[in-house]
N, CA, C and O atoms as a GROMACS GRO file, in nm:
protein
  580
    1UNK      N    1  -1.353   3.298  -1.024
    1UNK     CA    2  -1.437   3.363  -0.924
    1UNK      C    3  -1.399   3.511  -0.915
    1UNK      O    4  -1.282   3.546  -0.925
    2UNK      N    5  -1.497   3.593  -0.896
    2UNK     CA    6  -1.477   3.738  -0.892
    2UNK      C    7  -1.477   3.784  -0.747
    2UNK      O    8  -1.584   3.797  -0.686
    3UNK      N    9  -1.358   3.809  -0.691
    3UNK     CA   10  -1.350   3.856  -0.553
    3UNK      C   11  -1.378   4.005  -0.548
    3UNK      O   12  -1.345   4.078  -0.642
    4UNK      N   13  -1.439   4.052  -0.440
    4UNK     CA   14  -1.470   4.195  -0.429
    4UNK      C   15  -1.342   4.280  -0.426
    4UNK      O   16  -1.237   4.236  -0.380
    5UNK      N   17  -1.355   4.401  -0.478
    5UNK     CA   18  -1.243   4.496  -0.474
    5UNK      C   19  -1.211   4.533  -0.331
    5UNK      O   20  -1.300   4.543  -0.246
    6UNK      N   21  -1.083   4.552  -0.303
    6UNK     CA   22  -1.041   4.599  -0.171
    6UNK      C   23  -1.080   4.746  -0.152
    6UNK      O   24  -1.109   4.790  -0.041
    7UNK      N   25  -1.079   4.821  -0.263
    7UNK     CA   26  -1.113   4.963  -0.257
    7UNK      C   27  -1.257   4.981  -0.300
    7UNK      O   28  -1.290   4.968  -0.418
    8UNK      N   29  -1.342   5.011  -0.206
    8UNK     CA   30  -1.485   5.029  -0.230
    8UNK      C   31  -1.531   5.149  -0.147
    8UNK      O   32  -1.463   5.189  -0.053
    9UNK      N   33  -1.647   5.206  -0.182
    9UNK     CA   34  -1.699   5.319  -0.103
    9UNK      C   35  -1.714   5.281   0.045
    9UNK      O   36  -1.751   5.168   0.078
   10UNK      N   37  -1.686   5.377   0.132
   10UNK     CA   38  -1.696   5.356   0.276
   10UNK      C   39  -1.790   5.460   0.337
   10UNK      O   40  -1.834   5.553   0.270
   11UNK      N   41  -1.819   5.442   0.464
   11UNK     CA   42  -1.906   5.535   0.536
   11UNK      C   43  -1.830   5.653   0.595
   11UNK      O   44  -1.891   5.747   0.645
   12UNK      N   45  -1.697   5.649   0.590
   12UNK     CA   46  -1.616   5.760   0.642
   12UNK      C   47  -1.644   5.884   0.557
   12UNK      O   48  -1.651   5.877   0.435
   13UNK      N   49  -1.660   5.998   0.623
   13UNK     CA   50  -1.685   6.120   0.545
   13UNK      C   51  -1.554   6.174   0.491
   13UNK      O   52  -1.447   6.154   0.549
   14UNK      N   53  -1.564   6.243   0.379
   14UNK     CA   54  -1.447   6.305   0.319
   14UNK      C   55  -1.388   6.408   0.415
   14UNK      O   56  -1.266   6.419   0.426
   15UNK      N   57  -1.472   6.483   0.484
   15UNK     CA   58  -1.424   6.584   0.579
   15UNK      C   59  -1.343   6.518   0.691
   15UNK      O   60  -1.239   6.570   0.730
   16UNK      N   61  -1.391   6.405   0.744
   16UNK     CA   62  -1.316   6.334   0.848
   16UNK      C   63  -1.179   6.291   0.796
   16UNK      O   64  -1.078   6.305   0.865
   17UNK      N   65  -1.178   6.239   0.674
   17UNK     CA   66  -1.050   6.195   0.618
   17UNK      C   67  -0.954   6.312   0.600
   17UNK      O   68  -0.838   6.305   0.641
   18UNK      N   69  -1.002   6.420   0.540
   18UNK     CA   70  -0.914   6.535   0.517
   18UNK      C   71  -0.862   6.591   0.650
   18UNK      O   72  -0.746   6.631   0.659
   19UNK      N   73  -0.948   6.594   0.751
   19UNK     CA   74  -0.904   6.641   0.883
   19UNK      C   75  -0.792   6.554   0.939
   19UNK      O   76  -0.712   6.600   1.020
   20UNK      N   77  -0.786   6.428   0.897
   20UNK     CA   78  -0.684   6.336   0.948
   20UNK      C   79  -0.552   6.342   0.870
   20UNK      O   80  -0.453   6.282   0.911
   21UNK      N   81  -0.551   6.415   0.759
   21UNK     CA   82  -0.427   6.428   0.680
   21UNK      C   83  -0.326   6.503   0.766
   21UNK      O   84  -0.357   6.609   0.821
   22UNK      N   85  -0.202   6.449   0.779
   22UNK     CA   86  -0.107   6.502   0.878
   22UNK      C   87  -0.057   6.645   0.858
   22UNK      O   88  -0.030   6.713   0.957
   23UNK      N   89  -0.044   6.692   0.735
   23UNK     CA   90   0.014   6.825   0.716
   23UNK      C   91  -0.090   6.925   0.666
   23UNK      O   92  -0.182   6.891   0.592
   24UNK      N   93  -0.070   7.049   0.709
   24UNK     CA   94  -0.162   7.155   0.668
   24UNK      C   95  -0.160   7.175   0.516
   24UNK      O   96  -0.264   7.195   0.455
   25UNK      N   97  -0.040   7.168   0.456
   25UNK     CA   98  -0.031   7.187   0.311
   25UNK      C   99  -0.113   7.082   0.237
   25UNK      O  100  -0.186   7.115   0.144
   26UNK      N  101  -0.101   6.955   0.278
   26UNK     CA  102  -0.178   6.849   0.211
   26UNK      C  103  -0.328   6.866   0.236
   26UNK      O  104  -0.409   6.838   0.147
   27UNK      N  105  -0.366   6.910   0.354
   27UNK     CA  106  -0.510   6.936   0.380
   27UNK      C  107  -0.561   7.046   0.289
   27UNK      O  108  -0.669   7.035   0.232
   28UNK      N  109  -0.483   7.154   0.276
   28UNK     CA  110  -0.523   7.265   0.188
   28UNK      C  111  -0.530   7.220   0.043
   28UNK      O  112  -0.623   7.256  -0.029
   29UNK      N  113  -0.432   7.140   0.000
   29UNK     CA  114  -0.433   7.090  -0.138
   29UNK      C  115  -0.553   6.998  -0.161
   29UNK      O  116  -0.614   7.000  -0.268
   30UNK      N  117  -0.588   6.918  -0.061
   30UNK     CA  118  -0.704   6.830  -0.072
   30UNK      C  119  -0.831   6.912  -0.089
   30UNK      O  120  -0.918   6.875  -0.168
   31UNK      N  121  -0.844   7.022  -0.017
   31UNK     CA  122  -0.962   7.108  -0.031
   31UNK      C  123  -0.969   7.167  -0.172
   31UNK      O  124  -1.077   7.173  -0.231
   32UNK      N  125  -0.855   7.210  -0.225
   32UNK     CA  126  -0.851   7.264  -0.361
   32UNK      C  127  -0.891   7.155  -0.461
   32UNK      O  128  -0.968   7.181  -0.553
   33UNK      N  129  -0.838   7.034  -0.442
   33UNK     CA  130  -0.871   6.924  -0.533
   33UNK      C  131  -1.017   6.884  -0.524
   33UNK      O  132  -1.076   6.844  -0.624
   34UNK      N  133  -1.077   6.893  -0.405
   34UNK     CA  134  -1.220   6.864  -0.391
   34UNK      C  135  -1.301   6.951  -0.487
   34UNK      O  136  -1.391   6.902  -0.556
   35UNK      N  137  -1.268   7.079  -0.492
   35UNK     CA  138  -1.339   7.171  -0.582
   35UNK      C  139  -1.314   7.136  -0.729
   35UNK      O  140  -1.408   7.129  -0.808
   36UNK      N  141  -1.189   7.112  -0.764
   36UNK     CA  142  -1.153   7.083  -0.903
   36UNK      C  143  -1.218   6.952  -0.949
   36UNK      O  144  -1.278   6.948  -1.056
   37UNK      N  145  -1.206   6.848  -0.871
   37UNK     CA  146  -1.263   6.718  -0.909
   37UNK      C  147  -1.416   6.726  -0.912
   37UNK      O  148  -1.478   6.664  -0.998
   38UNK      N  149  -1.476   6.800  -0.820
   38UNK     CA  150  -1.621   6.816  -0.820
   38UNK      C  151  -1.671   6.884  -0.946
   38UNK      O  152  -1.770   6.841  -1.006
   39UNK      N  153  -1.601   6.990  -0.988
   39UNK     CA  154  -1.640   7.058  -1.113
   39UNK      C  155  -1.616   6.967  -1.234
   39UNK      O  156  -1.698   6.963  -1.326
   40UNK      N  157  -1.505   6.896  -1.234
   40UNK     CA  158  -1.470   6.810  -1.348
   40UNK      C  159  -1.570   6.696  -1.366
   40UNK      O  160  -1.597   6.655  -1.479
   41UNK      N  161  -1.624   6.646  -1.257
   41UNK     CA  162  -1.712   6.530  -1.264
   41UNK      C  163  -1.860   6.563  -1.247
   41UNK      O  164  -1.946   6.490  -1.296
   42UNK      N  165  -1.889   6.672  -1.177
   42UNK     CA  166  -2.028   6.700  -1.143
   42UNK      C  167  -2.083   6.604  -1.038
   42UNK      O  168  -2.204   6.596  -1.017
   43UNK      N  169  -1.993   6.531  -0.972
   43UNK     CA  170  -2.033   6.430  -0.874
   43UNK      C  171  -1.984   6.467  -0.734
   43UNK      O  172  -1.886   6.541  -0.721
   44UNK      N  173  -2.052   6.417  -0.631
   44UNK     CA  174  -2.005   6.442  -0.495
   44UNK      C  175  -1.883   6.356  -0.462
   44UNK      O  176  -1.862   6.251  -0.524
   45UNK      N  177  -1.804   6.400  -0.367
   45UNK     CA  178  -1.687   6.325  -0.320
   45UNK      C  179  -1.731   6.214  -0.226
   45UNK      O  180  -1.817   6.233  -0.141
   46UNK      N  181  -1.670   6.095  -0.244
   46UNK     CA  182  -1.699   5.979  -0.161
   46UNK      C  183  -1.566   5.912  -0.128
   46UNK      O  184  -1.478   5.902  -0.214
   47UNK      N  185  -1.552   5.865  -0.006
   47UNK     CA  186  -1.432   5.791   0.030
   47UNK      C  187  -1.438   5.650  -0.030
   47UNK      O  188  -1.538   5.580  -0.016
   48UNK      N  189  -1.330   5.612  -0.096
   48UNK     CA  190  -1.312   5.477  -0.151
   48UNK      C  191  -1.195   5.417  -0.074
   48UNK      O  192  -1.082   5.464  -0.087
   49UNK      N  193  -1.221   5.315   0.004
   49UNK     CA  194  -1.117   5.257   0.086
   49UNK      C  195  -1.077   5.356   0.195
   49UNK      O  196  -1.157   5.439   0.237
   50UNK      N  197  -0.954   5.344   0.240
   50UNK     CA  198  -0.910   5.426   0.353
   50UNK      C  199  -0.847   5.558   0.315
   50UNK      O  200  -0.828   5.645   0.400
   51UNK      N  201  -0.813   5.577   0.184
   51UNK     CA  202  -0.737   5.698   0.153
   51UNK      C  203  -0.764   5.760   0.016
   51UNK      O  204  -0.694   5.853  -0.023
   52UNK      N  205  -0.863   5.712  -0.057
   52UNK     CA  206  -0.892   5.768  -0.189
   52UNK      C  207  -1.026   5.841  -0.185
   52UNK      O  208  -1.127   5.787  -0.140
   53UNK      N  209  -1.024   5.966  -0.232
   53UNK     CA  210  -1.146   6.044  -0.246
   53UNK      C  211  -1.188   6.030  -0.392
   53UNK      O  212  -1.117   6.076  -0.482
   54UNK      N  213  -1.303   5.967  -0.414
   54UNK     CA  214  -1.348   5.937  -0.550
   54UNK      C  215  -1.470   6.016  -0.589
   54UNK      O  216  -1.548   6.063  -0.506
   55UNK      N  217  -1.486   6.030  -0.720
   55UNK     CA  218  -1.597   6.105  -0.780
   55UNK      C  219  -1.656   6.020  -0.891
   55UNK      O  220  -1.588   5.988  -0.988
   56UNK      N  221  -1.784   5.985  -0.877
   56UNK     CA  222  -1.847   5.898  -0.975
   56UNK      C  223  -1.805   5.754  -0.954
   56UNK      O  224  -1.713   5.725  -0.877
   57UNK      N  225  -1.872   5.665  -1.022
   57UNK     CA  226  -1.843   5.523  -1.013
   57UNK      C  227  -1.854   5.463  -1.152
   57UNK      O  228  -1.950   5.490  -1.225
   58UNK      N  229  -1.757   5.383  -1.188
   58UNK     CA  230  -1.758   5.317  -1.319
   58UNK      C  231  -1.744   5.167  -1.299
   58UNK      O  232  -1.664   5.121  -1.218
   59UNK      N  233  -1.822   5.093  -1.374
   59UNK     CA  234  -1.812   4.948  -1.373
   59UNK      C  235  -1.716   4.908  -1.484
   59UNK      O  236  -1.725   4.959  -1.595
   60UNK      N  237  -1.625   4.817  -1.454
   60UNK     CA  238  -1.531   4.770  -1.554
   60UNK      C  239  -1.540   4.618  -1.567
   60UNK      O  240  -1.586   4.549  -1.477
   61UNK      N  241  -1.497   4.570  -1.682
   61UNK     CA  242  -1.489   4.426  -1.706
   61UNK      C  243  -1.366   4.401  -1.791
   61UNK      O  244  -1.353   4.455  -1.901
   62UNK      N  245  -1.275   4.319  -1.740
   62UNK     CA  246  -1.154   4.284  -1.813
   62UNK      C  247  -1.179   4.162  -1.900
   62UNK      O  248  -1.277   4.089  -1.879
   63UNK      N  249  -1.093   4.139  -1.996
   63UNK     CA  250  -1.102   4.022  -2.083
   63UNK      C  251  -1.094   3.892  -2.002
   63UNK      O  252  -1.146   3.789  -2.045
   64UNK      N  253  -1.029   3.898  -1.887
   64UNK     CA  254  -1.016   3.779  -1.801
   64UNK      C  255  -1.148   3.741  -1.734
   64UNK      O  256  -1.161   3.633  -1.677
   65UNK      N  257  -1.245   3.832  -1.742
   65UNK     CA  258  -1.373   3.808  -1.676
   65UNK      C  259  -1.386   3.883  -1.545
   65UNK      O  260  -1.496   3.897  -1.492
   66UNK      N  261  -1.275   3.930  -1.492
   66UNK     CA  262  -1.280   4.008  -1.367
   66UNK      C  263  -1.356   4.136  -1.394
   66UNK      O  264  -1.335   4.202  -1.495
   67UNK      N  265  -1.444   4.170  -1.302
   67UNK     CA  266  -1.518   4.295  -1.314
   67UNK      C  267  -1.542   4.353  -1.176
   67UNK      O  268  -1.530   4.284  -1.075
   68UNK      N  269  -1.577   4.479  -1.175
   68UNK     CA  270  -1.603   4.546  -1.049
   68UNK      C  271  -1.633   4.693  -1.071
   68UNK      O  272  -1.655   4.737  -1.184
   69UNK      N  273  -1.634   4.768  -0.964
   69UNK     CA  274  -1.661   4.910  -0.969
   69UNK      C  275  -1.541   4.986  -0.914
   69UNK      O  276  -1.472   4.939  -0.823
   70UNK      N  277  -1.518   5.102  -0.970
   70UNK     CA  278  -1.409   5.188  -0.925
   70UNK      C  279  -1.454   5.333  -0.934
   70UNK      O  280  -1.548   5.364  -1.007
   71UNK      N  281  -1.388   5.420  -0.861
   71UNK     CA  282  -1.416   5.563  -0.876
   71UNK      C  283  -1.378   5.603  -1.018
   71UNK      O  284  -1.274   5.560  -1.069
   72UNK      N  285  -1.460   5.684  -1.082
   72UNK     CA  286  -1.430   5.725  -1.219
   72UNK      C  287  -1.307   5.814  -1.220
   72UNK      O  288  -1.220   5.796  -1.305
   73UNK      N  289  -1.299   5.909  -1.129
   73UNK     CA  290  -1.177   5.986  -1.105
   73UNK      C  291  -1.163   6.003  -0.954
   73UNK      O  292  -1.262   5.996  -0.881
   74UNK      N  293  -1.041   6.024  -0.908
   74UNK     CA  294  -1.022   6.042  -0.765
   74UNK      C  295  -0.879   6.083  -0.733
   74UNK      O  296  -0.794   6.094  -0.822
   75UNK      N  297  -0.854   6.106  -0.605
   75UNK     CA  298  -0.721   6.144  -0.562
   75UNK      C  299  -0.697   6.101  -0.419
   75UNK      O  300  -0.790   6.071  -0.344
   76UNK      N  301  -0.568   6.099  -0.384
   76UNK     CA  302  -0.529   6.072  -0.247
   76UNK      C  303  -0.414   6.164  -0.211
   76UNK      O  304  -0.310   6.164  -0.277
   77UNK      N  305  -0.431   6.245  -0.105
   77UNK     CA  306  -0.325   6.337  -0.063
   77UNK      C  307  -0.221   6.265   0.022
   77UNK      O  308  -0.216   6.282   0.144
   78UNK      N  309  -0.139   6.184  -0.042
   78UNK     CA  310  -0.039   6.104   0.029
   78UNK      C  311   0.079   6.190   0.076
   78UNK      O  312   0.096   6.303   0.031
   79UNK      N  313   0.157   6.136   0.166
   79UNK     CA  314   0.265   6.212   0.228
   79UNK      C  315   0.367   6.262   0.126
   79UNK      O  316   0.396   6.382   0.123
   80UNK      N  317   0.421   6.174   0.044
   80UNK     CA  318   0.528   6.213  -0.049
   80UNK      C  319   0.474   6.283  -0.174
   80UNK      O  320   0.532   6.380  -0.221
   81UNK      N  321   0.362   6.233  -0.227
   81UNK     CA  322   0.306   6.287  -0.351
   81UNK      C  323   0.154   6.275  -0.346
   81UNK      O  324   0.099   6.191  -0.274
   82UNK      N  325   0.089   6.359  -0.423
   82UNK     CA  326  -0.055   6.348  -0.440
   82UNK      C  327  -0.078   6.250  -0.555
   82UNK      O  328  -0.022   6.267  -0.663
   83UNK      N  329  -0.158   6.149  -0.531
   83UNK     CA  330  -0.192   6.051  -0.634
   83UNK      C  331  -0.325   6.089  -0.696
   83UNK      O  332  -0.424   6.110  -0.626
   84UNK      N  333  -0.328   6.099  -0.829
   84UNK     CA  334  -0.450   6.129  -0.904
   84UNK      C  335  -0.487   6.006  -0.985
   84UNK      O  336  -0.401   5.947  -1.051
   85UNK      N  337  -0.614   5.967  -0.980
   85UNK     CA  338  -0.658   5.843  -1.044
   85UNK      C  339  -0.769   5.871  -1.146
   85UNK      O  340  -0.848   5.964  -1.131
   86UNK      N  341  -0.770   5.787  -1.248
   86UNK     CA  342  -0.882   5.789  -1.342
   86UNK      C  343  -0.911   5.645  -1.384
   86UNK      O  344  -0.822   5.560  -1.384
   87UNK      N  345  -1.036   5.619  -1.418
   87UNK     CA  346  -1.073   5.487  -1.466
   87UNK      C  347  -1.017   5.463  -1.606
   87UNK      O  348  -1.019   5.351  -1.656
   88UNK      N  349  -0.968   5.567  -1.668
   88UNK     CA  350  -0.901   5.558  -1.798
   88UNK      C  351  -0.752   5.579  -1.778
   88UNK      O  352  -0.701   5.561  -1.668
   89UNK      N  353  -0.682   5.618  -1.884
   89UNK     CA  354  -0.537   5.638  -1.877
   89UNK      C  355  -0.505   5.783  -1.912
   89UNK      O  356  -0.543   5.830  -2.019
   90UNK      N  357  -0.436   5.852  -1.825
   90UNK     CA  358  -0.402   5.992  -1.850
   90UNK      C  359  -0.320   6.010  -1.977
   90UNK      O  360  -0.319   6.118  -2.036
   91UNK      N  361  -0.249   5.904  -2.020
   91UNK     CA  362  -0.166   5.912  -2.141
   91UNK      C  363  -0.250   5.936  -2.268
   91UNK      O  364  -0.196   5.967  -2.373
   92UNK      N  365  -0.379   5.922  -2.257
   92UNK     CA  366  -0.467   5.948  -2.372
   92UNK      C  367  -0.473   6.096  -2.407
   92UNK      O  368  -0.528   6.133  -2.511
   93UNK      N  369  -0.417   6.180  -2.323
   93UNK     CA  370  -0.425   6.325  -2.343
   93UNK      C  371  -0.285   6.387  -2.340
   93UNK      O  372  -0.256   6.469  -2.253
   94UNK      N  373  -0.199   6.349  -2.434
   94UNK     CA  374  -0.059   6.396  -2.430
   94UNK      C  375  -0.046   6.548  -2.440
   94UNK      O  376   0.045   6.606  -2.382
   95UNK      N  377  -0.136   6.612  -2.514
   95UNK     CA  378  -0.127   6.758  -2.528
   95UNK      C  379  -0.152   6.828  -2.395
   95UNK      O  380  -0.094   6.934  -2.370
   96UNK      N  381  -0.236   6.771  -2.311
   96UNK     CA  382  -0.261   6.829  -2.178
   96UNK      C  383  -0.146   6.797  -2.083
   96UNK      O  384  -0.105   6.882  -2.004
   97UNK      N  385  -0.094   6.676  -2.090
   97UNK     CA  386   0.017   6.638  -2.003
   97UNK      C  387   0.139   6.727  -2.030
   97UNK      O  388   0.212   6.762  -1.937
   98UNK      N  389   0.160   6.763  -2.156
   98UNK     CA  390   0.273   6.850  -2.191
   98UNK      C  391   0.262   6.987  -2.124
   98UNK      O  392   0.362   7.049  -2.090
   99UNK      N  393   0.138   7.034  -2.106
   99UNK     CA  394   0.115   7.167  -2.049
   99UNK      C  395   0.090   7.164  -1.898
   99UNK      O  396   0.083   7.269  -1.835
  100UNK      N  397   0.077   7.045  -1.840
  100UNK     CA  398   0.036   7.032  -1.700
  100UNK      C  399   0.138   7.088  -1.601
  100UNK      O  400   0.100   7.156  -1.506
  101UNK      N  401   0.263   7.061  -1.622
  101UNK     CA  402   0.366   7.097  -1.526
  101UNK      C  403   0.436   6.973  -1.477
  101UNK      O  404   0.426   6.867  -1.539
  102UNK      N  405   0.507   6.984  -1.368
  102UNK     CA  406   0.589   6.873  -1.317
  102UNK      C  407   0.500   6.763  -1.259
  102UNK      O  408   0.422   6.786  -1.167
  103UNK      N  409   0.515   6.643  -1.317
  103UNK     CA  410   0.436   6.528  -1.272
  103UNK      C  411   0.509   6.400  -1.311
  103UNK      O  412   0.605   6.402  -1.387
  104UNK      N  413   0.460   6.288  -1.258
  104UNK     CA  414   0.507   6.155  -1.295
  104UNK      C  415   0.385   6.072  -1.331
  104UNK      O  416   0.276   6.092  -1.276
  105UNK      N  417   0.403   5.978  -1.424
  105UNK     CA  418   0.294   5.889  -1.463
  105UNK      C  419   0.326   5.745  -1.425
  105UNK      O  420   0.441   5.701  -1.432
  106UNK      N  421   0.225   5.674  -1.384
  106UNK     CA  422   0.232   5.530  -1.365
  106UNK      C  423   0.116   5.472  -1.446
  106UNK      O  424   0.052   5.545  -1.521
  107UNK      N  425   0.089   5.345  -1.433
  107UNK     CA  426  -0.013   5.282  -1.516
  107UNK      C  427  -0.148   5.353  -1.507
  107UNK      O  428  -0.200   5.397  -1.609
  108UNK      N  429  -0.204   5.364  -1.389
  108UNK     CA  430  -0.335   5.427  -1.376
  108UNK      C  431  -0.334   5.553  -1.292
  108UNK      O  432  -0.439   5.603  -1.252
  109UNK      N  433  -0.214   5.605  -1.266
  109UNK     CA  434  -0.201   5.719  -1.176
  109UNK      C  435  -0.114   5.829  -1.235
  109UNK      O  436  -0.029   5.807  -1.321
  110UNK      N  437  -0.141   5.947  -1.185
  110UNK     CA  438  -0.056   6.062  -1.213
  110UNK      C  439  -0.017   6.115  -1.076
  110UNK      O  440  -0.102   6.131  -0.989
  111UNK      N  441   0.113   6.142  -1.057
  111UNK     CA  442   0.163   6.188  -0.928
  111UNK      C  443   0.216   6.330  -0.939
  111UNK      O  444   0.284   6.364  -1.036
  112UNK      N  445   0.185   6.413  -0.839
  112UNK     CA  446   0.246   6.546  -0.829
  112UNK      C  447   0.295   6.564  -0.685
  112UNK      O  448   0.232   6.518  -0.590
  113UNK      N  449   0.410   6.631  -0.672
  113UNK     CA  450   0.465   6.654  -0.538
  113UNK      C  451   0.385   6.758  -0.463
  113UNK      O  452   0.359   6.745  -0.344
  114UNK      N  453   0.345   6.866  -0.536
  114UNK     CA  454   0.261   6.969  -0.476
  114UNK      C  455   0.183   7.038  -0.587
  114UNK      O  456   0.227   7.044  -0.701
  115UNK      N  457   0.066   7.088  -0.552
  115UNK     CA  458  -0.021   7.150  -0.653
  115UNK      C  459   0.044   7.271  -0.717
  115UNK      O  460   0.012   7.304  -0.831
  116UNK      N  461   0.133   7.338  -0.646
  116UNK     CA  462   0.200   7.455  -0.703
  116UNK      C  463   0.286   7.418  -0.824
  116UNK      O  464   0.325   7.506  -0.902
  117UNK      N  465   0.315   7.289  -0.841
  117UNK     CA  466   0.397   7.243  -0.954
  117UNK      C  467   0.318   7.228  -1.083
  117UNK      O  468   0.377   7.208  -1.190
  118UNK      N  469   0.185   7.236  -1.076
  118UNK     CA  470   0.103   7.211  -1.196
  118UNK      C  471   0.008   7.328  -1.223
  118UNK      O  472  -0.026   7.406  -1.133
  119UNK      N  473  -0.032   7.338  -1.347
  119UNK     CA  474  -0.130   7.437  -1.390
  119UNK      C  475  -0.269   7.381  -1.357
  119UNK      O  476  -0.313   7.283  -1.418
  120UNK      N  477  -0.337   7.441  -1.262
  120UNK     CA  478  -0.465   7.388  -1.214
  120UNK      C  479  -0.575   7.394  -1.321
  120UNK      O  480  -0.666   7.312  -1.319
  121UNK      N  481  -0.567   7.489  -1.412
  121UNK     CA  482  -0.664   7.495  -1.522
  121UNK      C  483  -0.646   7.376  -1.614
  121UNK      O  484  -0.744   7.314  -1.656
  122UNK      N  485  -0.522   7.344  -1.646
  122UNK     CA  486  -0.492   7.228  -1.730
  122UNK      C  487  -0.533   7.100  -1.657
  122UNK      O  488  -0.589   7.009  -1.718
  123UNK      N  489  -0.505   7.092  -1.527
  123UNK     CA  490  -0.544   6.975  -1.449
  123UNK      C  491  -0.694   6.954  -1.455
  123UNK      O  492  -0.741   6.842  -1.475
  124UNK      N  493  -0.770   7.061  -1.438
  124UNK     CA  494  -0.916   7.047  -1.443
  124UNK      C  495  -0.963   7.000  -1.580
  124UNK      O  496  -1.054   6.917  -1.590
  125UNK      N  497  -0.903   7.051  -1.686
  125UNK     CA  498  -0.940   7.006  -1.820
  125UNK      C  499  -0.904   6.858  -1.839
  125UNK      O  500  -0.983   6.783  -1.896
  126UNK      N  501  -0.788   6.817  -1.791
  126UNK     CA  502  -0.747   6.677  -1.799
  126UNK      C  503  -0.845   6.587  -1.725
  126UNK      O  504  -0.883   6.482  -1.776
  127UNK      N  505  -0.886   6.628  -1.607
  127UNK     CA  506  -0.981   6.549  -1.528
  127UNK      C  507  -1.119   6.546  -1.593
  127UNK      O  508  -1.184   6.441  -1.596
  128UNK      N  509  -1.164   6.659  -1.645
  128UNK     CA  510  -1.294   6.666  -1.712
  128UNK      C  511  -1.297   6.572  -1.832
  128UNK      O  512  -1.392   6.495  -1.849
  129UNK      N  513  -1.194   6.579  -1.914
  129UNK     CA  514  -1.189   6.492  -2.032
  129UNK      C  515  -1.177   6.346  -1.993
  129UNK      O  516  -1.240   6.260  -2.055
  130UNK      N  517  -1.096   6.316  -1.893
  130UNK     CA  518  -1.082   6.178  -1.846
  130UNK      C  519  -1.215   6.124  -1.795
  130UNK      O  520  -1.253   6.011  -1.825
  131UNK      N  521  -1.287   6.207  -1.720
  131UNK     CA  522  -1.416   6.166  -1.666
  131UNK      C  523  -1.516   6.140  -1.780
  131UNK      O  524  -1.586   6.039  -1.780
  132UNK      N  525  -1.521   6.232  -1.876
  132UNK     CA  526  -1.616   6.217  -1.987
  132UNK      C  527  -1.587   6.092  -2.070
  132UNK      O  528  -1.679   6.020  -2.107
  133UNK      N  529  -1.460   6.067  -2.099
  133UNK     CA  530  -1.423   5.949  -2.178
  133UNK      C  531  -1.456   5.821  -2.102
  133UNK      O  532  -1.511   5.727  -2.159
  134UNK      N  533  -1.423   5.818  -1.973
  134UNK     CA  534  -1.451   5.699  -1.893
  134UNK      C  535  -1.602   5.675  -1.884
  134UNK      O  536  -1.647   5.562  -1.899
  135UNK      N  537  -1.678   5.779  -1.860
  135UNK     CA  538  -1.824   5.762  -1.851
  135UNK      C  539  -1.880   5.711  -1.983
  135UNK      O  540  -1.966   5.623  -1.984
  136UNK      N  541  -1.835   5.764  -2.093
  136UNK     CA  542  -1.884   5.720  -2.224
  136UNK      C  543  -1.848   5.574  -2.247
  136UNK      O  544  -1.934   5.494  -2.286
  137UNK      N  545  -1.723   5.538  -2.224
  137UNK     CA  546  -1.678   5.401  -2.247
  137UNK      C  547  -1.749   5.302  -2.156
  137UNK      O  548  -1.795   5.198  -2.203
  138UNK      N  549  -1.759   5.331  -2.028
  138UNK     CA  550  -1.820   5.237  -1.936
  138UNK      C  551  -1.971   5.231  -1.954
  138UNK      O  552  -2.031   5.124  -1.937
  139UNK      N  553  -2.034   5.343  -1.988
  139UNK     CA  554  -2.178   5.339  -2.018
  139UNK      C  555  -2.202   5.256  -2.143
  139UNK      O  556  -2.298   5.179  -2.147
  140UNK      N  557  -2.117   5.270  -2.244
  140UNK     CA  558  -2.132   5.193  -2.367
  140UNK      C  559  -2.112   5.043  -2.339
  140UNK      O  560  -2.182   4.960  -2.395
  141UNK      N  561  -2.017   5.010  -2.251
  141UNK     CA  562  -1.994   4.872  -2.214
  141UNK      C  563  -2.118   4.814  -2.146
  141UNK      O  564  -2.157   4.701  -2.175
  142UNK      N  565  -2.180   4.891  -2.057
  142UNK     CA  566  -2.299   4.844  -1.988
  142UNK      C  567  -2.414   4.821  -2.085
  142UNK      O  568  -2.494   4.729  -2.065
  143UNK      N  569  -2.423   4.903  -2.188
  143UNK     CA  570  -2.530   4.888  -2.287
  143UNK      C  571  -2.512   4.764  -2.373
  143UNK      O  572  -2.609   4.714  -2.431
  144UNK      N  573  -2.387   4.712  -2.384
  144UNK     CA  574  -2.360   4.594  -2.463
  144UNK      C  575  -2.411   4.467  -2.396
  144UNK      O  576  -2.421   4.363  -2.462
  145UNK      N  577  -2.442   4.474  -2.267
  145UNK     CA  578  -2.488   4.355  -2.193
  145UNK      C  579  -2.623   4.307  -2.240
  145UNK      O  580  -2.675   4.208  -2.187
   0.00000   0.00000   0.00000
């Protein structure tokens, strides 16, 4: 059985969410990321769940049969680190990661402590390429149906 995702688009506005971020630095970084992610995706920002700002939507299907929708790219201005998400894997772009600056990688996330630690031009290129690859792959998957 395919249970619904816990993280789905909500009616909360992105502005309301950013206003609720506790620190001024994280609010300012979120505003900067809104611009970067918007340019990288060409999509409007939408709240996914309680704390992820997503851009675009991609449908996925795993070999197990589980399927659902997720933000194609997105971020969350968390207290300790900013979490950056993609429907693909940031490790697909090692040449960009090498030039990005100080960051950590997890399975589907890239973490930065503060935006000043990374090259924002490289970040935008990484997000643009991640978005394009994810859109191509997920669109191709949908056409196989």
